Amino acid sequence: MKISKLSIKLLRYIIPLVVLPSLFLGGFTLTNVTNSTQKQAKLTVSRFVEQQQQKILNYIEIYQSTTKLLSTSPVLSDYLSKLNIYSADKKQHFSALQNVFSSYKQAYPDILSINLVDQQSKSLAYRANNLSKPPSNYPFFQQVLLSNLSQQFFMVPTDNGTTHLYFVQQLFNATYTPTQPIYVIVQVDPSIINYSIFESPYDNAFNALLTGEGKVLFSSSASLHSIRLDNEEIKQIKALSAHEELKGIQLHSFDQHNVIGYAVQLSDDYYYLTTIANHLLYGSGQAIKNLTALIVLLSIIALPILVFFVVKRLLIDPIELLGKASHRVGNGDLSVYLANKNNDEVGKLFQDFNHMIDQIREFQGELEDHKLHLEKKVDNRTFALERMNKQLETALNQAEQANELKSHFLANMSHEIRTPLTAIIGFTEQLIHGHDTDYTERHLETMLRNSKHLLELINNILDLSKIEAEKLAVACTKVNLQELINDVVNIIEPLCEQKQLSLSVNYQFPIPRTLNSDSTRLKQILIDICSNAVKFTDQGRVTIDISFIQSSALFEFAITDTGIGMLQGEMNRIFQPFEQADSSITRRFGGTGLGLCIAKSLAKLLGGDVNVKSQQGVGSQFIITIAGNYLDTKPDMIASLEKSVAKESISQEFADMQFDARVLLAEDNPDNQELISLMLNAWGITPDIVGNGAQAVEKALVNDYQIILMDMQMPVMGGLEATQMLRHAAYDGPIIALTANVMKHDIDAYLKAGCDTTLGKPIDRSLLGKVLLQHLHIQAESDSKWDALLKSEKFAQIAHNYHQKLPLYLAELEQHYKAHDWEALRALAHSVKGSAGCFGFMNIHSAADTLEESLRTNDQSHWHYAMLSLCEAIKYTLKKQAASSKEYSQSQS
């Protein structure tokens, strides 16, 4: 077989181009496999250790923050201020402090005891789960006295192989002893640390938490608790933590040889260590390395041969055939035809070659005809170019008009914002520096009117952006038509009186009493268009005609004025955003050009539309159609106007109901504190005021508030975090969010955190009153019904029967947990959660909810902690109920 020159040249290029890269790639792959194995092992171990380190540090930080929050308690300060002073209410302060300790223990089940001691380690107040006496001394107390730190924590090993975790917060009390500090000592069950020690990135890995002196505090091997490492082993561990690398280590005290270790330093002088056997860590990498070498060797041999034969068959042979055919065509033989058996690119090339030969034959016959029609084609191309130039010129004009429109809108918007700001700033300065009280009320009214204009302008821009993004949602509630029109007339009538215009409202009876729509948006449409009618009318009247089209179930509102009117071209532009009839309208009447655009978009969202009829110099008529949304029901028709009933004011409702309400206001801004307090004082409510979320949580857990008004952005702790913490601590009172962030995703976040409703800033006085009345009414009715139920003999018997079943529930929980029957354990936790909450055992309810949630989400890291919390809550309730029964029996005897 004859080999072509192209095939020989191909072999010369394939061998070095394929073999050399394969050799280089093979060596690089083998090296990379080894390095990747080591890096993967280090990444796995380091990530695991860092996760455990962060988990332990977060756990310590939570209880440090809790201890610090406890030390700032007002109840604790009151108790210390009475400590060395004989007072009749000293016992009452001590009882209040014990209640605060109990509330923290209930909110944080891991807290075992809380002790308040002086510098001589004498206990001033103590609270523990097992009701034991306070310890006479702490092994670390001398270290606390010598330290300058106000906050510390200690891990103290015991003789029985366990480790206790203590948090110490130093505080000073000038009344007790000016030079001697007092300490709050909180003992915490280190369940999270114990659990993290038993987690492992590999099988047979060893984990330990030890001090800088080599004392083992926690370890994954129970037999190694409380042993001490020698100095050489301590140096190895500290070197590992300093360099943060995975390195071989010899630990004779643990009987571990040829192991790989990784260590990190926790806060203070504590170290977390993980060790894994060398063959377990790198064993799988050797097998991958051998397999990679075999694959590379086979590739070097087989790949060049395979590439050559494939390229020859797919490219070289077709190219040789195409070359022969091209040579024949060059000699003038147009009868050449290449047989095409492939559907790939080579087949397409053969098909194009055959098509080229056919075209050559056609072009030879048509060449003369093309020459005759060449002038006509040139004229056609010239005409096409002229038409394209005109299109480009039109597009350029449109772009210039859009740029001019943007500049006009920015200038118009600047004028609209600066005009009310000028009045607000000017009259404010006049009120500050002037002393003429005759005009004070008029100035304040002017400032209020301009402020509302600014707020309306901002709301219009926000509405337009939501409409363009198709994210504006409308409600569908029952709306009283007559009350809606009366509200609109109450707003528009003063505007007409200022310009001496007559305002008339005409109902085309019969008409439905109510419609199903969005009251706020419908009122916005009517007010915007009626305001425009008044604005552009200097004399005459404004008329509102209301009718109902039964065939389409549409309401029609026709607003007619005797104003300046419009031409047809002007009517085509008024519903575009940022557009008015002409530029003179802006100079004469002001405005942004957003009102009619928003009104038309809102009307379409409400199932209708806005249309206009106008004649210049005669007046305009805007026709608004809105869907009644009656679905399958028939509207309730009326034949005449109903007698209106005067609405009782918010202040009168508060006076009539005589609520004895305690309200907590969480707001950091002093001006807002004063303003909201004035609003509440007008209704007979004096709120308690705090400046951040941490203080709000403290106050709400100690006192009994009917309503909490919570600002969402505050220093130290924001309202969102404070609300979540209160709900986690089983606070079930209404929480009202005060916020300037009124976008839907912000409101959804506040409601999800536990807020009952939201009020936007600036706060509307009437809306605030309605929200307070609503929740106070609900709470008054609920308290009355609940008190009657709790006092009934039947409820007492049911509660007693449930209490008798608690030991059985405890035994079933422990049985399911030991048998690892997680589904049965989750079902039982769900049942206990619901029943305990109904009978007032909120500690059992909260612990059962935590266990159910961890089982449902398969969060195995919290199973042990959640199970322990639920069991302890049931045991505590049983002890408490037994003590109450014993006291009752003694009192009866």
PDB file of C-alpha atoms in Angstrom, residues 116-337:
ATOM      1  CA  LEU A 116     -23.326  35.938  93.198  1.00  0.00           C
ATOM      2  CA  VAL A 117     -20.174  36.078  95.386  1.00  0.00           C
ATOM      3  CA  ASP A 118     -17.982  38.731  96.960  1.00  0.00           C
ATOM      4  CA  GLN A 119     -14.172  38.882  97.045  1.00  0.00           C
ATOM      5  CA  GLN A 120     -14.034  36.432  99.987  1.00  0.00           C
ATOM      6  CA  SER A 121     -15.969  33.829  97.904  1.00  0.00           C
ATOM      7  CA  LYS A 122     -19.013  34.345 100.110  1.00  0.00           C
ATOM      8  CA  SER A 123     -22.272  33.602  98.276  1.00  0.00           C
ATOM      9  CA  LEU A 124     -24.726  36.550  98.222  1.00  0.00           C
ATOM     10  CA  ALA A 125     -27.377  34.850  96.047  1.00  0.00           C
ATOM     11  CA  TYR A 126     -27.412  31.347  94.561  1.00  0.00           C
ATOM     12  CA  ARG A 127     -29.678  29.347  92.264  1.00  0.00           C
ATOM     13  CA  ALA A 128     -29.062  25.771  91.023  1.00  0.00           C
ATOM     14  CA  ASN A 129     -30.949  23.011  89.212  1.00  0.00           C
ATOM     15  CA  ASN A 130     -30.447  20.478  92.016  1.00  0.00           C
ATOM     16  CA  LEU A 131     -31.351  23.053  94.740  1.00  0.00           C
ATOM     17  CA  SER A 132     -27.941  22.385  96.347  1.00  0.00           C
ATOM     18  CA  LYS A 133     -26.071  24.759  98.586  1.00  0.00           C
ATOM     19  CA  PRO A 134     -23.569  27.162  97.048  1.00  0.00           C
ATOM     20  CA  PRO A 135     -19.949  25.917  96.981  1.00  0.00           C
ATOM     21  CA  SER A 136     -17.704  27.302  99.698  1.00  0.00           C
ATOM     22  CA  ASN A 137     -14.915  28.044  97.227  1.00  0.00           C
ATOM     23  CA  TYR A 138     -13.978  27.698  93.570  1.00  0.00           C
ATOM     24  CA  PRO A 139     -10.569  26.284  92.517  1.00  0.00           C
ATOM     25  CA  PHE A 140     -10.032  29.124  90.062  1.00  0.00           C
ATOM     26  CA  PHE A 141     -11.201  31.942  92.346  1.00  0.00           C
ATOM     27  CA  GLN A 142      -7.691  33.041  93.335  1.00  0.00           C
ATOM     28  CA  GLN A 143      -6.853  33.399  89.644  1.00  0.00           C
ATOM     29  CA  VAL A 144      -9.978  35.556  89.196  1.00  0.00           C
ATOM     30  CA  LEU A 145      -8.877  37.877  92.029  1.00  0.00           C
ATOM     31  CA  LEU A 146      -5.417  38.333  90.491  1.00  0.00           C
ATOM     32  CA  SER A 147      -6.735  39.034  86.984  1.00  0.00           C
ATOM     33  CA  ASN A 148      -7.561  42.499  85.616  1.00  0.00           C
ATOM     34  CA  LEU A 149     -10.155  41.090  83.205  1.00  0.00           C
ATOM     35  CA  SER A 150     -13.813  41.812  83.919  1.00  0.00           C
ATOM     36  CA  GLN A 151     -14.988  38.652  82.140  1.00  0.00           C
ATOM     37  CA  GLN A 152     -13.403  35.168  82.193  1.00  0.00           C
ATOM     38  CA  PHE A 153     -14.270  31.513  81.731  1.00  0.00           C
ATOM     39  CA  PHE A 154     -12.670  28.380  83.180  1.00  0.00           C
ATOM     40  CA  MET A 155     -12.742  24.663  82.393  1.00  0.00           C
ATOM     41  CA  VAL A 156     -12.160  22.746  85.646  1.00  0.00           C
ATOM     42  CA  PRO A 157     -11.557  18.949  85.606  1.00  0.00           C
ATOM     43  CA  THR A 158     -13.008  16.871  88.424  1.00  0.00           C
ATOM     44  CA  ASP A 159     -11.904  13.663  90.114  1.00  0.00           C
ATOM     45  CA  ASN A 160     -14.648  11.596  88.480  1.00  0.00           C
ATOM     46  CA  GLY A 161     -13.346  12.275  84.950  1.00  0.00           C
ATOM     47  CA  THR A 162     -15.716  15.115  84.004  1.00  0.00           C
ATOM     48  CA  THR A 163     -15.045  18.808  83.369  1.00  0.00           C
ATOM     49  CA  HIS A 164     -17.037  21.761  84.661  1.00  0.00           C
ATOM     50  CA  LEU A 165     -17.443  25.007  82.647  1.00  0.00           C
ATOM     51  CA  TYR A 166     -17.677  28.312  84.560  1.00  0.00           C
ATOM     52  CA  PHE A 167     -18.238  31.908  83.348  1.00  0.00           C
ATOM     53  CA  VAL A 168     -17.234  34.772  85.650  1.00  0.00           C
ATOM     54  CA  GLN A 169     -18.363  38.394  85.235  1.00  0.00           C
ATOM     55  CA  GLN A 170     -16.837  41.054  87.501  1.00  0.00           C
ATOM     56  CA  LEU A 171     -18.971  44.025  88.547  1.00  0.00           C
ATOM     57  CA  PHE A 172     -18.474  46.866  91.056  1.00  0.00           C
ATOM     58  CA  ASN A 173     -21.001  48.165  93.542  1.00  0.00           C
ATOM     59  CA  ALA A 174     -20.110  51.444  95.205  1.00  0.00           C
ATOM     60  CA  THR A 175     -22.799  51.005  97.874  1.00  0.00           C
ATOM     61  CA  TYR A 176     -21.533  47.583  99.003  1.00  0.00           C
ATOM     62  CA  THR A 177     -17.743  48.036  99.049  1.00  0.00           C
ATOM     63  CA  PRO A 178     -16.179  50.671  96.822  1.00  0.00           C
ATOM     64  CA  THR A 179     -12.814  48.903  96.501  1.00  0.00           C
ATOM     65  CA  GLN A 180     -13.905  45.276  96.401  1.00  0.00           C
ATOM     66  CA  PRO A 181     -15.576  43.820  93.327  1.00  0.00           C
ATOM     67  CA  ILE A 182     -18.493  41.396  93.252  1.00  0.00           C
ATOM     68  CA  TYR A 183     -18.663  38.465  90.837  1.00  0.00           C
ATOM     69  CA  VAL A 184     -21.414  36.644  88.969  1.00  0.00           C
ATOM     70  CA  ILE A 185     -20.412  32.979  88.464  1.00  0.00           C
ATOM     71  CA  VAL A 186     -22.486  30.868  86.042  1.00  0.00           C
ATOM     72  CA  GLN A 187     -21.891  27.114  85.841  1.00  0.00           C
ATOM     73  CA  VAL A 188     -22.845  25.604  82.467  1.00  0.00           C
ATOM     74  CA  ASP A 189     -23.246  21.993  81.382  1.00  0.00           C
ATOM     75  CA  PRO A 190     -20.591  21.570  78.594  1.00  0.00           C
ATOM     76  CA  SER A 191     -22.818  19.268  76.527  1.00  0.00           C
ATOM     77  CA  ILE A 192     -21.923  20.888  73.180  1.00  0.00           C
ATOM     78  CA  ILE A 193     -18.178  20.492  73.890  1.00  0.00           C
ATOM     79  CA  ASN A 194     -18.674  16.827  74.892  1.00  0.00           C
ATOM     80  CA  TYR A 195     -20.599  16.188  71.681  1.00  0.00           C
ATOM     81  CA  SER A 196     -18.041  17.918  69.443  1.00  0.00           C
ATOM     82  CA  ILE A 197     -15.233  15.801  70.942  1.00  0.00           C
ATOM     83  CA  PHE A 198     -16.973  12.608  69.784  1.00  0.00           C
ATOM     84  CA  GLU A 199     -17.411  13.853  66.188  1.00  0.00           C
ATOM     85  CA  SER A 200     -14.693  12.747  63.780  1.00  0.00           C
ATOM     86  CA  PRO A 201     -13.654  13.341  60.144  1.00  0.00           C
ATOM     87  CA  TYR A 202     -12.334   9.732  59.833  1.00  0.00           C
ATOM     88  CA  ASP A 203     -12.962   6.424  61.523  1.00  0.00           C
ATOM     89  CA  ASN A 204     -10.706   5.675  64.513  1.00  0.00           C
ATOM     90  CA  ALA A 205      -9.663   9.323  64.798  1.00  0.00           C
ATOM     91  CA  PHE A 206      -8.805  10.667  68.266  1.00  0.00           C
ATOM     92  CA  ASN A 207      -9.962  14.116  69.522  1.00  0.00           C
ATOM     93  CA  ALA A 208      -8.970  15.901  72.733  1.00  0.00           C
ATOM     94  CA  LEU A 209      -9.341  19.327  74.391  1.00  0.00           C
ATOM     95  CA  LEU A 210      -6.481  20.108  76.778  1.00  0.00           C
ATOM     96  CA  THR A 211      -4.892  22.988  78.631  1.00  0.00           C
ATOM     97  CA  GLY A 212      -1.553  24.597  77.867  1.00  0.00           C
ATOM     98  CA  GLU A 213      -0.088  22.673  80.790  1.00  0.00           C
ATOM     99  CA  GLY A 214      -1.006  19.345  79.190  1.00  0.00           C
ATOM    100  CA  LYS A 215      -4.066  18.518  81.311  1.00  0.00           C
ATOM    101  CA  VAL A 216      -6.716  16.629  79.249  1.00  0.00           C
ATOM    102  CA  LEU A 217     -10.171  18.148  79.824  1.00  0.00           C
ATOM    103  CA  PHE A 218     -12.192  16.288  77.178  1.00  0.00           C
ATOM    104  CA  SER A 219     -11.279  13.350  74.948  1.00  0.00           C
ATOM    105  CA  SER A 220     -13.004  10.901  72.612  1.00  0.00           C
ATOM    106  CA  SER A 221     -11.555   8.060  74.703  1.00  0.00           C
ATOM    107  CA  ALA A 222     -13.077   7.839  78.181  1.00  0.00           C
ATOM    108  CA  SER A 223      -9.983   6.153  79.608  1.00  0.00           C
ATOM    109  CA  LEU A 224      -7.796   9.182  78.800  1.00  0.00           C
ATOM    110  CA  HIS A 225      -9.788  11.774  80.797  1.00  0.00           C
ATOM    111  CA  SER A 226      -7.765  13.859  83.256  1.00  0.00           C
ATOM    112  CA  ILE A 227      -4.294  12.533  82.284  1.00  0.00           C
ATOM    113  CA  ARG A 228      -1.373  14.943  81.888  1.00  0.00           C
ATOM    114  CA  LEU A 229       1.080  15.030  78.927  1.00  0.00           C
ATOM    115  CA  ASP A 230       4.804  15.458  79.337  1.00  0.00           C
ATOM    116  CA  ASN A 231       6.647  18.617  78.245  1.00  0.00           C
ATOM    117  CA  GLU A 232       7.846  17.180  74.912  1.00  0.00           C
ATOM    118  CA  GLU A 233       4.319  16.261  73.868  1.00  0.00           C
ATOM    119  CA  ILE A 234       3.035  19.709  74.890  1.00  0.00           C
ATOM    120  CA  LYS A 235       5.729  21.350  72.714  1.00  0.00           C
ATOM    121  CA  GLN A 236       4.649  19.233  69.711  1.00  0.00           C
ATOM    122  CA  ILE A 237       0.985  20.222  70.127  1.00  0.00           C
ATOM    123  CA  LYS A 238       1.803  23.935  70.517  1.00  0.00           C
ATOM    124  CA  ALA A 239       4.017  23.782  67.402  1.00  0.00           C
ATOM    125  CA  LEU A 240       1.166  22.226  65.424  1.00  0.00           C
ATOM    126  CA  SER A 241      -1.267  24.959  66.519  1.00  0.00           C
ATOM    127  CA  ALA A 242       1.255  27.717  65.763  1.00  0.00           C
ATOM    128  CA  HIS A 243       1.915  26.559  62.160  1.00  0.00           C
ATOM    129  CA  GLU A 244      -1.640  25.183  61.491  1.00  0.00           C
ATOM    130  CA  GLU A 245      -0.325  22.229  59.483  1.00  0.00           C
ATOM    131  CA  LEU A 246      -1.021  18.485  59.281  1.00  0.00           C
ATOM    132  CA  LYS A 247       2.126  16.821  60.594  1.00  0.00           C
ATOM    133  CA  GLY A 248       3.368  13.589  62.151  1.00  0.00           C
ATOM    134  CA  ILE A 249       3.375  13.499  65.937  1.00  0.00           C
ATOM    135  CA  GLN A 250       4.355  11.033  68.706  1.00  0.00           C
ATOM    136  CA  LEU A 251       2.071  10.930  71.771  1.00  0.00           C
ATOM    137  CA  HIS A 252       3.347   8.291  74.205  1.00  0.00           C
ATOM    138  CA  SER A 253       0.891   9.328  76.921  1.00  0.00           C
ATOM    139  CA  PHE A 254      -1.987   8.426  74.567  1.00  0.00           C
ATOM    140  CA  ASP A 255      -0.145   5.337  73.254  1.00  0.00           C
ATOM    141  CA  GLN A 256      -0.324   6.770  69.712  1.00  0.00           C
ATOM    142  CA  HIS A 257       2.648   6.236  67.366  1.00  0.00           C
ATOM    143  CA  ASN A 258       3.049   7.135  63.685  1.00  0.00           C
ATOM    144  CA  VAL A 259      -0.026   9.338  63.669  1.00  0.00           C
ATOM    145  CA  ILE A 260      -0.837  12.570  61.856  1.00  0.00           C
ATOM    146  CA  GLY A 261      -2.010  15.439  64.037  1.00  0.00           C
ATOM    147  CA  TYR A 262      -3.649  18.843  63.634  1.00  0.00           C
ATOM    148  CA  ALA A 263      -4.182  21.323  66.490  1.00  0.00           C
ATOM    149  CA  VAL A 264      -5.634  24.821  67.005  1.00  0.00           C
ATOM    150  CA  GLN A 265      -5.528  27.134  69.993  1.00  0.00           C
ATOM    151  CA  LEU A 266      -8.810  28.225  71.511  1.00  0.00           C
ATOM    152  CA  SER A 267      -9.209  31.429  73.522  1.00  0.00           C
ATOM    153  CA  ASP A 268      -6.936  31.699  76.580  1.00  0.00           C
ATOM    154  CA  ASP A 269      -4.627  28.676  77.052  1.00  0.00           C
ATOM    155  CA  TYR A 270      -6.727  25.786  75.631  1.00  0.00           C
ATOM    156  CA  TYR A 271      -5.908  23.556  72.631  1.00  0.00           C
ATOM    157  CA  TYR A 272      -8.049  21.312  70.432  1.00  0.00           C
ATOM    158  CA  LEU A 273      -6.186  18.264  68.975  1.00  0.00           C
ATOM    159  CA  THR A 274      -7.160  15.659  66.327  1.00  0.00           C
ATOM    160  CA  THR A 275      -4.945  12.683  65.398  1.00  0.00           C
ATOM    161  CA  ILE A 276      -5.382  10.004  62.692  1.00  0.00           C
ATOM    162  CA  ALA A 277      -3.260   6.975  61.853  1.00  0.00           C
ATOM    163  CA  ASN A 278      -0.900   7.533  58.896  1.00  0.00           C
ATOM    164  CA  HIS A 279      -2.052   4.487  56.876  1.00  0.00           C
ATOM    165  CA  LEU A 280      -5.709   5.465  57.239  1.00  0.00           C
ATOM    166  CA  LEU A 281      -5.097   9.019  56.013  1.00  0.00           C
ATOM    167  CA  TYR A 282      -2.933   8.336  52.931  1.00  0.00           C
ATOM    168  CA  GLY A 283      -3.760   4.680  52.113  1.00  0.00           C
ATOM    169  CA  SER A 284      -6.262   5.445  49.359  1.00  0.00           C
ATOM    170  CA  GLY A 285      -3.854   7.845  47.590  1.00  0.00           C
ATOM    171  CA  GLN A 286      -1.315   5.112  46.732  1.00  0.00           C
ATOM    172  CA  ALA A 287      -3.888   3.025  44.865  1.00  0.00           C
ATOM    173  CA  ILE A 288      -4.953   6.083  42.833  1.00  0.00           C
ATOM    174  CA  LYS A 289      -1.289   6.805  42.036  1.00  0.00           C
ATOM    175  CA  ASN A 290      -0.669   3.276  40.667  1.00  0.00           C
ATOM    176  CA  LEU A 291      -3.836   3.352  38.560  1.00  0.00           C
ATOM    177  CA  THR A 292      -2.888   6.767  37.154  1.00  0.00           C
ATOM    178  CA  ALA A 293       0.578   5.473  36.090  1.00  0.00           C
ATOM    179  CA  LEU A 294      -0.989   2.531  34.231  1.00  0.00           C
ATOM    180  CA  ILE A 295      -3.445   4.785  32.395  1.00  0.00           C
ATOM    181  CA  VAL A 296      -0.650   7.175  31.340  1.00  0.00           C
ATOM    182  CA  LEU A 297       1.494   4.306  29.959  1.00  0.00           C
ATOM    183  CA  LEU A 298      -1.355   2.908  27.872  1.00  0.00           C
ATOM    184  CA  SER A 299      -2.185   6.397  26.580  1.00  0.00           C
ATOM    185  CA  ILE A 300       1.394   6.990  25.342  1.00  0.00           C
ATOM    186  CA  ILE A 301       1.331   3.776  23.272  1.00  0.00           C
ATOM    187  CA  ALA A 302      -2.226   3.641  21.966  1.00  0.00           C
ATOM    188  CA  LEU A 303      -3.073   7.305  21.483  1.00  0.00           C
ATOM    189  CA  PRO A 304      -0.667   8.164  18.551  1.00  0.00           C
ATOM    190  CA  ILE A 305      -1.761   5.061  16.590  1.00  0.00           C
ATOM    191  CA  LEU A 306      -5.415   5.748  17.125  1.00  0.00           C
ATOM    192  CA  VAL A 307      -5.063   9.434  16.203  1.00  0.00           C
ATOM    193  CA  PHE A 308      -3.227   8.620  12.973  1.00  0.00           C
ATOM    194  CA  PHE A 309      -5.789   6.141  11.654  1.00  0.00           C
ATOM    195  CA  VAL A 310      -8.733   8.318  12.608  1.00  0.00           C
ATOM    196  CA  VAL A 311      -7.256  11.450  10.991  1.00  0.00           C
ATOM    197  CA  LYS A 312      -6.266   9.530   7.850  1.00  0.00           C
ATOM    198  CA  ARG A 313      -9.716   8.088   7.352  1.00  0.00           C
ATOM    199  CA  LEU A 314     -11.669  11.208   8.213  1.00  0.00           C
ATOM    200  CA  LEU A 315      -9.430  13.907   6.653  1.00  0.00           C
ATOM    201  CA  ILE A 316      -6.502  12.757   4.530  1.00  0.00           C
ATOM    202  CA  ASP A 317      -8.417  10.371   2.229  1.00  0.00           C
ATOM    203  CA  PRO A 318     -11.261  12.875   1.532  1.00  0.00           C
ATOM    204  CA  ILE A 319      -8.697  15.671   0.960  1.00  0.00           C
ATOM    205  CA  GLU A 320      -6.850  13.558  -1.616  1.00  0.00           C
ATOM    206  CA  LEU A 321     -10.143  12.792  -3.398  1.00  0.00           C
ATOM    207  CA  LEU A 322     -11.143  16.478  -3.353  1.00  0.00           C
ATOM    208  CA  GLY A 323      -7.712  17.458  -4.718  1.00  0.00           C
ATOM    209  CA  LYS A 324      -8.091  15.153  -7.713  1.00  0.00           C
ATOM    210  CA  ALA A 325     -11.566  16.541  -8.473  1.00  0.00           C
ATOM    211  CA  SER A 326     -10.314  20.137  -8.199  1.00  0.00           C
ATOM    212  CA  HIS A 327      -7.504  19.351 -10.643  1.00  0.00           C
ATOM    213  CA  ARG A 328     -10.050  18.093 -13.186  1.00  0.00           C
ATOM    214  CA  VAL A 329     -12.203  21.218 -12.770  1.00  0.00           C
ATOM    215  CA  GLY A 330      -9.114  23.369 -13.287  1.00  0.00           C
ATOM    216  CA  ASN A 331      -8.589  21.643 -16.621  1.00  0.00           C
ATOM    217  CA  GLY A 332     -12.130  22.630 -17.671  1.00  0.00           C
ATOM    218  CA  ASP A 333     -13.964  19.404 -16.909  1.00  0.00           C
ATOM    219  CA  LEU A 334     -17.279  20.534 -15.331  1.00  0.00           C
ATOM    220  CA  SER A 335     -18.756  17.024 -15.397  1.00  0.00           C
ATOM    221  CA  VAL A 336     -17.014  16.100 -12.131  1.00  0.00           C
ATOM    222  CA  TYR A 337     -19.284  14.767  -9.357  1.00  0.00           C
TER     223      TYR A 337
END
